[in-house]
CSV table of C-alpha atoms in Angstrom, one decimal:
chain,number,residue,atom,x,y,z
A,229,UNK,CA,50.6,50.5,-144.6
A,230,UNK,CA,53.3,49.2,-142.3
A,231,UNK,CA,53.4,44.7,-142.0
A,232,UNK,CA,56.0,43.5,-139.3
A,233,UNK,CA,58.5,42.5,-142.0
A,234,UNK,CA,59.3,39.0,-140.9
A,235,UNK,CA,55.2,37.8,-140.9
A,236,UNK,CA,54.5,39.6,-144.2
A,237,UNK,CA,57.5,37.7,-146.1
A,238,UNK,CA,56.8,33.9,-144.6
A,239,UNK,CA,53.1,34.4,-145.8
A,240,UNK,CA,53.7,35.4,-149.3
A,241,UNK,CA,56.2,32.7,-149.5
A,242,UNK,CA,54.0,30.3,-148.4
A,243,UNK,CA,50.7,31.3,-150.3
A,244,UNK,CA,53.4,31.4,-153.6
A,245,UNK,CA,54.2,27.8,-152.9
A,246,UNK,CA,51.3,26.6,-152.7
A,247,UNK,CA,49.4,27.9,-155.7
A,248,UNK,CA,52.6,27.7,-158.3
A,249,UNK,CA,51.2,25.3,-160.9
A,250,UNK,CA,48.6,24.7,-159.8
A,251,UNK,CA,45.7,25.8,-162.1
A,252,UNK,CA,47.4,24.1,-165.2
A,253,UNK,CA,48.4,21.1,-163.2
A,254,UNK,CA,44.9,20.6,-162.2
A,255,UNK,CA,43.5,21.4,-165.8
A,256,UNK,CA,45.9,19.0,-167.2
A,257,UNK,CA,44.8,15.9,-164.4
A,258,UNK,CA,41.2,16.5,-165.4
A,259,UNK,CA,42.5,16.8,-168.7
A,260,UNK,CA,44.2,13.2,-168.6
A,261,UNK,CA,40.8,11.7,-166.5
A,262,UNK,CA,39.3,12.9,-169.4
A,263,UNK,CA,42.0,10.9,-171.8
A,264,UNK,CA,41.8,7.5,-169.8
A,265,UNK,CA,38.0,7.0,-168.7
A,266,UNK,CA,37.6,7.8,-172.9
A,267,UNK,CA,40.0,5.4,-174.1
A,268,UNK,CA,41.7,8.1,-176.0
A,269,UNK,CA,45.2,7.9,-174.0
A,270,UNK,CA,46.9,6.9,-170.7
A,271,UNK,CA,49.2,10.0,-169.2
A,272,UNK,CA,49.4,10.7,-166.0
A,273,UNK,CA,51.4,13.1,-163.8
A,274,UNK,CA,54.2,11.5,-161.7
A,275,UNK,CA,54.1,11.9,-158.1
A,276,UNK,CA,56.6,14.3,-156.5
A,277,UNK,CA,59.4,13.0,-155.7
A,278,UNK,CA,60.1,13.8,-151.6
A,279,UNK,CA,63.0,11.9,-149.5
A,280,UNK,CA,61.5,10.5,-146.2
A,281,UNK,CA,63.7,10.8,-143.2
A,282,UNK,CA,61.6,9.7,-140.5
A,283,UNK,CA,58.7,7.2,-140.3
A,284,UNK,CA,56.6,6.4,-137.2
A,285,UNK,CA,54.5,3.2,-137.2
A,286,UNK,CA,51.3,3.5,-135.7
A,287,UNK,CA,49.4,0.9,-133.1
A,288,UNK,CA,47.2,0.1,-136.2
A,289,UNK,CA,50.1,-0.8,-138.5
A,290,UNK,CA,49.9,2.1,-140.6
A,291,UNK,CA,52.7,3.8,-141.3
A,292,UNK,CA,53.2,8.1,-140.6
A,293,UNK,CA,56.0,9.6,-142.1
A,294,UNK,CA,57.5,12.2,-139.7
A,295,UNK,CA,60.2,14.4,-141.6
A,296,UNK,CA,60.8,14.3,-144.8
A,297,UNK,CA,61.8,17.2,-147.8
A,298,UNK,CA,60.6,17.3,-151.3
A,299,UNK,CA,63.6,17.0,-154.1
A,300,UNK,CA,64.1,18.5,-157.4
A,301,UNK,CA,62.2,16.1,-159.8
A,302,UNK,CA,65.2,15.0,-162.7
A,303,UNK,CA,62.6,14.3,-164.9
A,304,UNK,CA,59.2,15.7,-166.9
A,305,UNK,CA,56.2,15.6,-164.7
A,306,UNK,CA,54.2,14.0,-167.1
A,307,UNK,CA,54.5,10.7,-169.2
A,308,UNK,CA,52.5,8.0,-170.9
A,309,UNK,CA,50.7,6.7,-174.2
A,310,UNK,CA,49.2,8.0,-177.3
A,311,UNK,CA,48.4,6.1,-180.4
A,312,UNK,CA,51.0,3.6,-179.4
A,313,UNK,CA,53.6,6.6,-178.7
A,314,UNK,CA,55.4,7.5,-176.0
A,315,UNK,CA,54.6,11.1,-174.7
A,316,UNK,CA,56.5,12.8,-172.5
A,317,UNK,CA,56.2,16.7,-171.1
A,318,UNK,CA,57.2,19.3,-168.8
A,319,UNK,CA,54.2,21.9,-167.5
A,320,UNK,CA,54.8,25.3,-166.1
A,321,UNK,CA,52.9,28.1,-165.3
A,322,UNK,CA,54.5,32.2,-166.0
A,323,UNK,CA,53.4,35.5,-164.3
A,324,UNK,CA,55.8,36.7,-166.7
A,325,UNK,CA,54.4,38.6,-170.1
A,326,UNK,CA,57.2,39.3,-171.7
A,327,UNK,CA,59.2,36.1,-171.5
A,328,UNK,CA,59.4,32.7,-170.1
A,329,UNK,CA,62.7,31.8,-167.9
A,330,UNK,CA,64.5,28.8,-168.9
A,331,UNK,CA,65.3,28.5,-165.8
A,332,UNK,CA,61.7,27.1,-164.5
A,333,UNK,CA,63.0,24.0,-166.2
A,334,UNK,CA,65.6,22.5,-164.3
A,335,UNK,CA,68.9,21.2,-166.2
A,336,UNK,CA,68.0,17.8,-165.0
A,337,UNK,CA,64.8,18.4,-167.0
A,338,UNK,CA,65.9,19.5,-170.3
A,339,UNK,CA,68.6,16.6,-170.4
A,340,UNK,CA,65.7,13.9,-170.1
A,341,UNK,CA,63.5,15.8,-172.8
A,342,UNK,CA,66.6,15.5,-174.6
A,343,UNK,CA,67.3,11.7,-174.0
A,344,UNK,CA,63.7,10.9,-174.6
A,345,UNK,CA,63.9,12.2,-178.4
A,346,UNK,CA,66.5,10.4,-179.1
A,347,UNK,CA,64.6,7.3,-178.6
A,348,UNK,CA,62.1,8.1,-180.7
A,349,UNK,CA,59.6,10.1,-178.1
A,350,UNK,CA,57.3,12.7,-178.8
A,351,UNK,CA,58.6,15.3,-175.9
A,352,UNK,CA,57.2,18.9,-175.2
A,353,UNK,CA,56.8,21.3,-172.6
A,354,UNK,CA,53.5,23.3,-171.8
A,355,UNK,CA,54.1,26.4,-170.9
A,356,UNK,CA,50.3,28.7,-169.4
A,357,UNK,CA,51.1,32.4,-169.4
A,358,UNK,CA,48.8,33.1,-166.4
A,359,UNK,CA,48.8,36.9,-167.1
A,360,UNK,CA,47.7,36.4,-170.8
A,361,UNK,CA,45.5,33.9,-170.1
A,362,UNK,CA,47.1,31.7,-172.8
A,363,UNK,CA,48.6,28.4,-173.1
A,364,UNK,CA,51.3,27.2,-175.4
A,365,UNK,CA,53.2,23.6,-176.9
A,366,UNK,CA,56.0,24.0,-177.7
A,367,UNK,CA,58.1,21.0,-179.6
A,368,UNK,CA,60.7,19.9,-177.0
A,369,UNK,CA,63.4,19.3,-180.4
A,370,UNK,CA,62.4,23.1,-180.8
A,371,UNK,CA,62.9,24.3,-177.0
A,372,UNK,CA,66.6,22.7,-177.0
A,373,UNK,CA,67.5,24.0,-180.2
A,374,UNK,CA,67.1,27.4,-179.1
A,375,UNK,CA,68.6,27.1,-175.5
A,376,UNK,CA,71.4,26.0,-177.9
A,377,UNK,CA,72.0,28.7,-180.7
A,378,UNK,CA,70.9,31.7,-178.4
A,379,UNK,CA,72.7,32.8,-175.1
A,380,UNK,CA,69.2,33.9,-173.9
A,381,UNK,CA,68.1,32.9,-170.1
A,382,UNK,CA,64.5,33.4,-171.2
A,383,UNK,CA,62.3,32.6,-174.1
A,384,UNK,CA,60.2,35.8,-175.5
A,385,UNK,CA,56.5,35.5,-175.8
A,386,UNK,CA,56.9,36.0,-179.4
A,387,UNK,CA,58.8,32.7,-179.9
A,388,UNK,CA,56.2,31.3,-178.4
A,389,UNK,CA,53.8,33.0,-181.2
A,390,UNK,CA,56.1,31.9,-183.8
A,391,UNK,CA,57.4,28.4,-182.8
A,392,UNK,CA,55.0,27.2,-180.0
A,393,UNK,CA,51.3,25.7,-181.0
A,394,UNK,CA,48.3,27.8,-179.1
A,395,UNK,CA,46.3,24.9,-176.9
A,396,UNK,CA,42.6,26.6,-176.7
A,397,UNK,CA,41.0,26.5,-173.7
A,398,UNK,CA,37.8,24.3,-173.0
A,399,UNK,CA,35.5,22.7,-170.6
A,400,UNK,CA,35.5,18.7,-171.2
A,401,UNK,CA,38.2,18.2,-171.6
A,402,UNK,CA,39.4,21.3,-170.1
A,403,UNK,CA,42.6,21.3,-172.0
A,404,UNK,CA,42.6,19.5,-175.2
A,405,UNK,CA,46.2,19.5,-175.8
A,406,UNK,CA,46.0,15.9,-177.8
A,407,UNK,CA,44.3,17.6,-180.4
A,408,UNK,CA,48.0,19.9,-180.8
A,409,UNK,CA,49.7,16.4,-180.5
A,410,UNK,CA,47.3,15.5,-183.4
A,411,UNK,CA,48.6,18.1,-185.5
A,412,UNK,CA,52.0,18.9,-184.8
A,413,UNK,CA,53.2,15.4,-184.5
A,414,UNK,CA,50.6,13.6,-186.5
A,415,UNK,CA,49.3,15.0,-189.0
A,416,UNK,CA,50.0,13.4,-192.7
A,417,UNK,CA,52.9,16.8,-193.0
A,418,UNK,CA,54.6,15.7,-190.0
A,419,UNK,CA,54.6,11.7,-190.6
A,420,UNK,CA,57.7,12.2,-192.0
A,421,UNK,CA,59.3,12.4,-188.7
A,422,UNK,CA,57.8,9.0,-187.0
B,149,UNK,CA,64.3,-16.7,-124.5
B,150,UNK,CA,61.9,-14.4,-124.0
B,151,UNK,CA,62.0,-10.6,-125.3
B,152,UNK,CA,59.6,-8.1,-124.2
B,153,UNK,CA,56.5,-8.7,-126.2
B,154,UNK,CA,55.8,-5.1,-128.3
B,155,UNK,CA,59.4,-4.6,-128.9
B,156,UNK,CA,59.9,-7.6,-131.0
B,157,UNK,CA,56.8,-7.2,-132.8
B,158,UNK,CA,57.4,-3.6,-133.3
B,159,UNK,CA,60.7,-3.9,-134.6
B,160,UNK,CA,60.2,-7.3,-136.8
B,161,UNK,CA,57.1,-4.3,-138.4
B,162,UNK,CA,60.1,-2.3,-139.0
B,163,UNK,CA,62.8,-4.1,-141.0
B,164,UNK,CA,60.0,-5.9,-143.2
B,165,UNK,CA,58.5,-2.7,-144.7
B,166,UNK,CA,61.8,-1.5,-145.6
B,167,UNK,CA,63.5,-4.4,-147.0
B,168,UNK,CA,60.2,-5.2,-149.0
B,169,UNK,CA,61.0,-5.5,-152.2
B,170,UNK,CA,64.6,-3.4,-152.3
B,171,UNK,CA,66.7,-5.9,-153.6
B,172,UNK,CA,64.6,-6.0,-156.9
B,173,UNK,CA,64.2,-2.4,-156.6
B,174,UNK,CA,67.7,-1.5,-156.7
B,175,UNK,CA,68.5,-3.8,-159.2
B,176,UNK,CA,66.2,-2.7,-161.9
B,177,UNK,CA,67.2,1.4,-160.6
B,178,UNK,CA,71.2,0.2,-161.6
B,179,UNK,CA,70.0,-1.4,-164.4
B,180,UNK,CA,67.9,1.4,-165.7
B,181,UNK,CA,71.1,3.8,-164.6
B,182,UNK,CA,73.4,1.3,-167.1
B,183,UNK,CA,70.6,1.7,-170.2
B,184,UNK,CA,70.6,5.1,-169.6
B,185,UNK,CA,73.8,6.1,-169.6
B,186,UNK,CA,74.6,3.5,-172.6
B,187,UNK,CA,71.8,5.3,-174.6
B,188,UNK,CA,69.8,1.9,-174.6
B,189,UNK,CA,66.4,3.3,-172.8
B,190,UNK,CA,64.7,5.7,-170.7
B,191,UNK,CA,63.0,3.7,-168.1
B,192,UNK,CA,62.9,5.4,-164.5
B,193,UNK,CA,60.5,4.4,-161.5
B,194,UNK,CA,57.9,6.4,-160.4
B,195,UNK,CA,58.3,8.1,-157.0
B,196,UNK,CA,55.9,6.8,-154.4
B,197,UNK,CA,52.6,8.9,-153.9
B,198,UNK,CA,52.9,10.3,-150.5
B,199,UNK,CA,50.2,13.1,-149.5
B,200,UNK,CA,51.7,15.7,-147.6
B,201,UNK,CA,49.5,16.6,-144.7
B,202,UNK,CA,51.2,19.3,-142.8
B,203,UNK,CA,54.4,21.8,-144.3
B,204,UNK,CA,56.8,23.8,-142.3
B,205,UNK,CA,58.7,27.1,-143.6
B,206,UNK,CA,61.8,27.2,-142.3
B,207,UNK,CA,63.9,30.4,-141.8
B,208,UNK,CA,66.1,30.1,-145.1
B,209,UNK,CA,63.4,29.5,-147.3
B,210,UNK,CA,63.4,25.7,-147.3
B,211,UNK,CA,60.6,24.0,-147.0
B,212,UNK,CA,60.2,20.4,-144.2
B,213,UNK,CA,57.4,18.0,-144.5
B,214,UNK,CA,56.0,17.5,-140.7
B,215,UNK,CA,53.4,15.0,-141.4
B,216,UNK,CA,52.6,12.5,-144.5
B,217,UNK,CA,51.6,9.4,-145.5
B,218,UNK,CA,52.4,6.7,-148.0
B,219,UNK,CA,49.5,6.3,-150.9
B,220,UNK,CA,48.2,2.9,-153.0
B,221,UNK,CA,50.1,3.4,-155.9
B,222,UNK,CA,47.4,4.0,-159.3
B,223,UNK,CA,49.7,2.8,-161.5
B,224,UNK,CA,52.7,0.7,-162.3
B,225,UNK,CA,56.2,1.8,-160.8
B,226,UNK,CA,58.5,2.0,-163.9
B,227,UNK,CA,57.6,3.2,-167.3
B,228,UNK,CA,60.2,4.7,-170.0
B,229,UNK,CA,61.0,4.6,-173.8
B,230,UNK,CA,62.7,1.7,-175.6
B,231,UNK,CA,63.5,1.8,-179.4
B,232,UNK,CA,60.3,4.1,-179.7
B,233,UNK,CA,58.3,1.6,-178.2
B,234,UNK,CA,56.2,2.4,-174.4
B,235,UNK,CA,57.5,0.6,-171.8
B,236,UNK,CA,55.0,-0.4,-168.4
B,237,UNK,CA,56.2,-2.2,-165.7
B,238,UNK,CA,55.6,-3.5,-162.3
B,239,UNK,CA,58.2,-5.0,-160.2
B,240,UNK,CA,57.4,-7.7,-157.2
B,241,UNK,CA,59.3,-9.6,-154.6
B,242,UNK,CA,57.8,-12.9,-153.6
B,243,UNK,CA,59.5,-15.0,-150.8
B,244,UNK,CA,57.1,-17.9,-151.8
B,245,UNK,CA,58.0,-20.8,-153.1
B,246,UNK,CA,54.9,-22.4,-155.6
B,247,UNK,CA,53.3,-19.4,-156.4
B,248,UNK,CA,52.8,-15.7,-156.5
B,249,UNK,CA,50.0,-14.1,-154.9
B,250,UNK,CA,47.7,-11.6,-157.3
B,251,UNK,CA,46.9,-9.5,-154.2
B,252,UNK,CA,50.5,-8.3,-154.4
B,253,UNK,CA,49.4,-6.3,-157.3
B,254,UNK,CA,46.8,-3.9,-157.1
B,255,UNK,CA,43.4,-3.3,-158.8
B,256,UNK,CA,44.4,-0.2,-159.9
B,257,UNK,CA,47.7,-1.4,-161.6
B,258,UNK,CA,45.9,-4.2,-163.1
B,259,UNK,CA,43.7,-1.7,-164.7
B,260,UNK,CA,46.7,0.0,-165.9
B,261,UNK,CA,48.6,-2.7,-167.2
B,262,UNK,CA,45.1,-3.6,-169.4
B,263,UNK,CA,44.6,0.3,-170.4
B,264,UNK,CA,48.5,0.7,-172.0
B,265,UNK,CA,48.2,-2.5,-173.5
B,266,UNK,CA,45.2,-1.3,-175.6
B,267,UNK,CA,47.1,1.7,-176.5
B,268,UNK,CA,50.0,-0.2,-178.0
B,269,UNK,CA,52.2,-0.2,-175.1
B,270,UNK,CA,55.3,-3.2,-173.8
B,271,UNK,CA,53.9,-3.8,-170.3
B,272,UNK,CA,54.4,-6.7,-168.3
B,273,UNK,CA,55.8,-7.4,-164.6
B,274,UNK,CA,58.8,-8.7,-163.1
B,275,UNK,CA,58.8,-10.8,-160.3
B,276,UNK,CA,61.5,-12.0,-158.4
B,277,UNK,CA,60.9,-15.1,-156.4
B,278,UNK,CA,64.0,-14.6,-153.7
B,279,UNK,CA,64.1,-17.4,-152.2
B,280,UNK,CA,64.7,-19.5,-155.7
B,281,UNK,CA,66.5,-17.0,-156.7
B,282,UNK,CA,64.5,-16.7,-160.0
B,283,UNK,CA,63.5,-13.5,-161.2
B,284,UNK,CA,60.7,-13.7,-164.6
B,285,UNK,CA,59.2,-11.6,-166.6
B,286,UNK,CA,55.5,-12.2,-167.8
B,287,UNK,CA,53.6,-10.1,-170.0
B,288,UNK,CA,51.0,-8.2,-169.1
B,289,UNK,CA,48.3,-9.7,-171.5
B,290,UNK,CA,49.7,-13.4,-170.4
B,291,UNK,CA,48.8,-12.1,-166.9
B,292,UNK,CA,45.6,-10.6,-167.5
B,293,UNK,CA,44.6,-13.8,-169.6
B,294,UNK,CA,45.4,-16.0,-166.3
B,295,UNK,CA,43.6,-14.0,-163.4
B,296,UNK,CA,40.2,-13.9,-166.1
B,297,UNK,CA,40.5,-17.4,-167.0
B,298,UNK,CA,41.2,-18.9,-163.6
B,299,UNK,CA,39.8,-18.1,-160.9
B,300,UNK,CA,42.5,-18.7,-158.7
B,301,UNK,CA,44.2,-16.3,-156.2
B,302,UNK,CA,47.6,-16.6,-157.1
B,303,UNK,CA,49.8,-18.1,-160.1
B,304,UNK,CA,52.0,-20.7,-159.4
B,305,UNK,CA,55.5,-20.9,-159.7
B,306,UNK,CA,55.0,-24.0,-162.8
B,307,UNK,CA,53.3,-21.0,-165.0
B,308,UNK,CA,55.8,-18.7,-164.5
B,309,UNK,CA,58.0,-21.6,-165.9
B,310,UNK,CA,55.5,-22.1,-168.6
B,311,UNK,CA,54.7,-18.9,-169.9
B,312,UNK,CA,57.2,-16.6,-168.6
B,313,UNK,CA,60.7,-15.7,-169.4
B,314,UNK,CA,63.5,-15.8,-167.3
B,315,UNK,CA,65.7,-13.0,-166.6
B,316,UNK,CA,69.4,-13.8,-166.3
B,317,UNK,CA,71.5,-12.0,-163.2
B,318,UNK,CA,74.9,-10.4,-164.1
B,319,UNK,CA,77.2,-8.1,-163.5
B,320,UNK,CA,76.7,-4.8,-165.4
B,321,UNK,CA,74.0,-4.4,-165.9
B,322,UNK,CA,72.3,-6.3,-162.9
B,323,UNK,CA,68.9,-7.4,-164.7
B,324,UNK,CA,69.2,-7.0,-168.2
B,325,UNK,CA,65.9,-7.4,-168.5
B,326,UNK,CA,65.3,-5.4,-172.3
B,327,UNK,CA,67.3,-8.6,-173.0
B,328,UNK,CA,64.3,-10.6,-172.4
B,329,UNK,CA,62.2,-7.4,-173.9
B,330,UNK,CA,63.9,-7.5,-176.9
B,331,UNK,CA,63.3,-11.5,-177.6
B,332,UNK,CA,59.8,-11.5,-176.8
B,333,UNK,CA,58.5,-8.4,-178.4
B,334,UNK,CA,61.1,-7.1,-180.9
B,335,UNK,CA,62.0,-10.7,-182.5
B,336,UNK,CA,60.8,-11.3,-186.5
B,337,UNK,CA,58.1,-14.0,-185.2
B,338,UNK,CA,56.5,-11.1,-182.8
B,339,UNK,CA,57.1,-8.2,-185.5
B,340,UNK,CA,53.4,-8.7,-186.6
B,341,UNK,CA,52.5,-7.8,-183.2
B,342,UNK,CA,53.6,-4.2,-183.6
């Protein structure tokens, strides 16, 4: 079948932009309701940043904004507090099966996650294999070290298998991944590292 | 003399909203720029929530915002890390001179500051009274204590005195303000706090 080329191409584009993330973005909001009307922690997502170039202000006093363009975030989506910790992570979603891109994280990204540790934060990136139907933690220490000692522009699935922590899949909360937190970075193995 | 009535009002509108609170604002971003770059913290501000009501694809792929609007903000506007510790903050500009209206804070953020507090957060606000050319931090429990126990509307400029902690100006960095942090929360007589 034959689409005028130019309609066919803005459409994809647009119905891509719109849906990238957003299944695991809106498992991990209901997620962190779940988190803060329970007491058990206080994340939330940060807002995306955008740059406003124009504003209007309306009879009422309210304010419209007229132009504006969203920017590359230059940090982790997500931040907040666990058992007095300071938790900080990146989400993203892959078609991919056999590997996940490094570059969905932006450079800006991994040198926060980076910064972060340093000062004593627990940092990781989710990463939801959409094709596999599978969702993974993996450490943020872990994620830089192997940008660092492989040349590799994507991470295979089976890193993920080996390195990463599976978070299972549920209905409240949706997507427990605390309960990986628990035992990656808190378990009585692990308090070593606190 | 006499100006046209709407333009005046419309334009006075203008230059309010978008000085409101920039001073402050840019001090604590340079500041945060300093401890960041120094390896002292990670402590960024929040973008502002604005829901995007109507998107435009242009030809190369970018994408404009047509239509938006600023939203209440849910929680505070800076958080970070600080010597492992979480960090919550709120940062206000009063031009007042005896006291600092509660309303300038939201319900929501009030409810915010209570909820990291319980989780073992640093959370406080900093307000910057710019006509004395003052700026204080008070913790967030102080602050939480004073709207339950009084019933007044706003706090006056003696308590801020009393139970706050002022915030030297200087150079680089603008507002040291972990200065303050690290006197109140980090000093031997508050270590049994932690």
């Amino acid at each position: 079948m034959k689409y005028p080329n130019k309609i066919q191409k803005s459409d994809t584009r647009v119905i891509n932009h719109a849906n990238r993330g957003m299944t695991l973005e809106h498992d991990l909001n209901l997620t962190n309701v779940y988190y803060s009307d329970n007491n058990i922690a206080v994340i939330t997502k940060k807002a995306t940043p955008i740059k406003v170039l124009k504003i209007k202000n309306t009879c009422k006093g309210k304010t419209i904004i007229n132009e504006a363009c969203f920017e590359t975030p230059s940090t982790t989506d997500y931040n907040g507090i666990y058992k007095g910790r300071y938790i900080d992570f990146e989400a993203k979603e892959t078609k991919n099966k056999k590997a996940f891109p490094i570059t969905n994280i932006n450079e800006h990204q991994l040198k926060h996650i980076e910064k972060v540790l340093e000062h004593g934060a627990i940092a990781f990136i989710i990463v939801r294999w959409t094709t596999l139907n599978q969702t993974f933690l993996l450490d943020g220490k872990t994620l830089i070290n192997f940008i660092r000692e492989n040349e590799r522009k994507s991470i295979p699935y089976e890193k993920f298998q080996e390195l990463g922590h599976l978070i299972k899949d549920g209905y409240i909360p949706r997507l427990n991944y605390l309960l990986v937190v628990e035992t990656v970075y808190f378990s009585d193995l692990n308090k070593k590292d606190d």
